Structure formats: C-alpha cells, structure tokens
Short mmCIF file of C-alpha atoms in Angstrom, two decimals:
data_model
loop_
_atom_site.label_atom_id
_atom_site.label_comp_id
_atom_site.label_asym_id
_atom_site.label_seq_id
_atom_site.Cartn_x
_atom_site.Cartn_y
_atom_site.Cartn_z
CA MET A 1 11.79 11.21 -7.77
CA ASN A 2 11.49 13.40 -4.75
CA ALA A 3 14.46 14.43 -2.64
CA ASN A 4 13.73 11.93 0.12
CA ILE A 5 13.70 9.02 -2.33
CA GLU A 6 16.87 10.28 -4.00
CA GLU A 7 18.60 10.43 -0.60
CA LEU A 8 17.41 6.89 0.20
CA GLU A 9 18.79 5.73 -3.13
CA ARG A 10 22.18 7.35 -2.50
CA THR A 11 22.37 5.72 0.93
CA ALA A 12 21.28 2.34 -0.47
CA ALA A 13 23.83 2.60 -3.28
CA ALA A 14 26.53 3.14 -0.66
CA GLY A 15 25.45 -0.11 1.01
CA HIS A 16 24.59 1.41 4.39
CA ALA A 17 22.30 -0.27 6.92
CA LEU A 18 18.58 0.32 6.77
CA PRO A 19 17.84 3.78 8.23
CA GLU A 20 15.56 4.00 11.25
CA GLY A 21 12.09 5.49 11.09
CA LEU A 22 11.10 4.53 7.56
CA ARG A 23 7.56 3.48 6.74
CA PRO A 24 7.21 -0.07 5.34
CA PRO A 25 7.07 1.06 1.67
CA GLU A 26 10.28 3.06 2.09
CA GLN A 27 11.93 0.13 3.91
CA LEU A 28 11.09 -2.18 1.02
CA LEU A 29 12.30 0.41 -1.48
CA TYR A 30 15.56 0.88 0.38
CA LEU A 31 16.32 -2.82 0.76
CA SER A 32 15.43 -3.52 -2.87
CA LEU A 33 17.58 -0.69 -4.19
CA ARG A 34 20.47 -1.73 -1.99
CA ALA A 35 20.27 -5.26 -3.43
CA VAL A 36 20.21 -3.96 -7.01
CA TYR A 37 23.23 -1.74 -6.38
CA ARG A 38 25.06 -4.58 -4.62
CA ASP A 39 24.41 -6.89 -7.56
CA PHE A 40 25.42 -4.20 -10.05
CA TYR A 41 28.69 -3.47 -8.22
CA ALA A 42 29.38 -7.23 -8.07
CA HIS A 43 28.89 -7.38 -11.87
CA GLN A 44 25.91 -9.71 -11.49
CA LEU A 45 23.69 -7.19 -13.30
CA THR A 46 24.45 -5.05 -16.32
CA ARG A 47 23.70 -1.33 -16.16
CA GLU A 48 20.64 -1.93 -18.34
CA GLN A 49 19.36 -4.79 -16.14
CA ALA A 50 19.90 -2.72 -13.01
CA HIS A 51 18.06 0.22 -14.54
CA LEU A 52 15.09 -1.99 -15.51
CA GLU A 53 14.95 -3.51 -12.03
CA LYS A 54 15.18 -0.07 -10.44
CA ASP A 55 12.24 1.13 -12.57
CA LYS A 56 10.16 -1.87 -11.46
CA ILE A 57 11.11 -1.29 -7.83
CA LEU A 58 10.13 2.39 -8.01
CA ALA A 59 6.79 1.52 -9.64
CA GLN A 60 6.05 -0.97 -6.87
CA TYR A 61 7.12 1.54 -4.25
CA ARG A 62 4.73 4.16 -5.62
CA LEU A 63 1.90 1.62 -5.58
CA TYR A 64 2.62 0.45 -2.01
CA ALA A 65 3.08 4.00 -0.72
CA ALA A 66 -0.22 5.08 -2.29
CA MET A 67 -1.99 2.04 -0.83
CA LEU A 68 -0.63 2.81 2.64
CA ASP A 69 -1.65 6.47 2.33
CA ASP A 70 -5.14 5.42 1.21
CA THR A 71 -5.41 2.96 4.09
CA HIS A 72 -4.49 5.66 6.61
CA ARG A 73 -6.97 8.06 5.03
CA LEU A 74 -9.75 5.45 5.05
CA CYS A 75 -9.01 4.49 8.65
CA GLY A 76 -9.36 8.14 9.59
CA ILE A 77 -12.74 8.29 7.85
CA PHE A 78 -13.81 5.12 9.64
CA VAL A 79 -12.81 6.51 13.05
CA ASP A 80 -14.53 9.83 12.36
CA THR A 81 -17.68 8.08 11.16
CA ASN A 82 -17.79 5.89 14.25
CA ARG A 83 -17.24 8.90 16.49
CA ASN A 84 -19.91 10.95 14.70
CA THR A 85 -22.54 8.20 14.71
CA GLU A 86 -21.89 6.65 18.12
CA PRO A 87 -24.55 8.64 20.04
CA LEU A 88 -27.16 7.88 17.37
CA ARG A 89 -26.22 4.20 17.27
CA ARG A 90 -26.56 4.08 21.05
CA ALA A 91 -29.96 5.79 20.83
CA TYR A 92 -31.03 3.25 18.20
CA CYS A 93 -30.02 0.32 20.43
CA LEU A 94 -31.79 1.81 23.43
CA ALA A 95 -34.94 2.47 21.37
CA GLN A 96 -34.85 -1.07 20.04
CA ALA A 97 -34.40 -2.47 23.57
CA ARG A 98 -37.42 -0.56 24.87
CA GLY A 99 -39.54 -1.83 21.97
CA ALA A 100 -39.78 1.31 19.84
CA ASP A 101 -41.99 1.05 16.78
CA ASP A 102 -40.62 0.63 13.28
CA ALA A 103 -41.15 4.29 12.36
CA GLU A 104 -39.00 5.50 15.26
CA LEU A 105 -36.28 2.96 14.47
CA LEU A 106 -36.36 3.95 10.79
CA ALA A 107 -36.03 7.63 11.71
CA LEU A 108 -33.03 6.85 13.92
CA ALA A 109 -31.48 4.65 11.22
CA CYS A 110 -31.87 7.48 8.71
CA GLN A 111 -30.18 9.90 11.12
CA ILE A 112 -27.29 7.43 11.47
CA VAL A 113 -26.92 7.23 7.68
CA GLN A 114 -27.09 11.02 7.40
CA ALA A 115 -24.41 11.45 10.06
CA ALA A 116 -22.22 8.80 8.43
CA THR A 117 -22.54 9.99 4.83
CA GLY A 118 -23.59 13.63 5.00
CA ASP A 119 -26.47 12.71 2.67
CA LYS A 120 -29.41 14.90 3.70
CA THR A 121 -31.79 13.36 1.14
CA ILE A 122 -32.46 10.35 3.36
CA VAL A 123 -35.49 11.13 5.46
CA GLY A 124 -37.16 8.83 7.91
CA ARG A 125 -40.76 9.19 8.96
CA ASN A 126 -41.34 10.51 12.46
#
C-alpha cells in the first residue's frame, strides 16, 4: 500500500469523519475500511474475517481507482482528438454543403482519420 492509503486506513481505523477532497474511489475505500474497523472493534468480525474483508476492499479500490484513471485519460484523448480534428470536420461539412464530389469528401475524411489516429497510411485521392 502506498503512504496515502496507509494514512487513510489509520484515520478510518480511528473512526474519524470522511476527509474532504478525496476522489470517489478513495471515499469508498475510506468508508469501507472504517466500517470493517468499527465491526472488528465491536467484536462483530474476527481478526481473520476483518483481514479478508480488508483484502477484498483493497482489491476493489485498486480496480475502481484504475478505472477512474483510465476514464480521465480517455476523456483527455477524446478532447484532444476533437480539438485536433475540428477544423477538418468543419471543412468536410462545408464541402458537403456546397456539393463537393466524392473524391474531395474522401480526401477530407482521410485527413480527419489521420489527424484523429496519427495513421499516415490512410490516403485519400485528390
């Protein structure tokens, strides 16, 4: 576990209120750990049961944290792709509105795909 997670666990074990500024995966981790420690201290869980639950909670936390990180990364890619292709998409729409031929539209579409993917093997006819 990293230091931040260890500190969250110590705070949860002490039964303190949910700290401010945590991301959703850390909030869920904190609240879950606090419940396990509360149940352990109340003798509703054995040490072994608490340890097993803690392991499951940490595994779920790692999964949710990774999913959130991936979502943020993918959203960034989406925003960058939209930003990088916006002028070409606009040019495509304008060309289509003025009745451009299929070859011109194909060339613009290929430029959009190149800008979006970085794939330079896609070549439209001019």
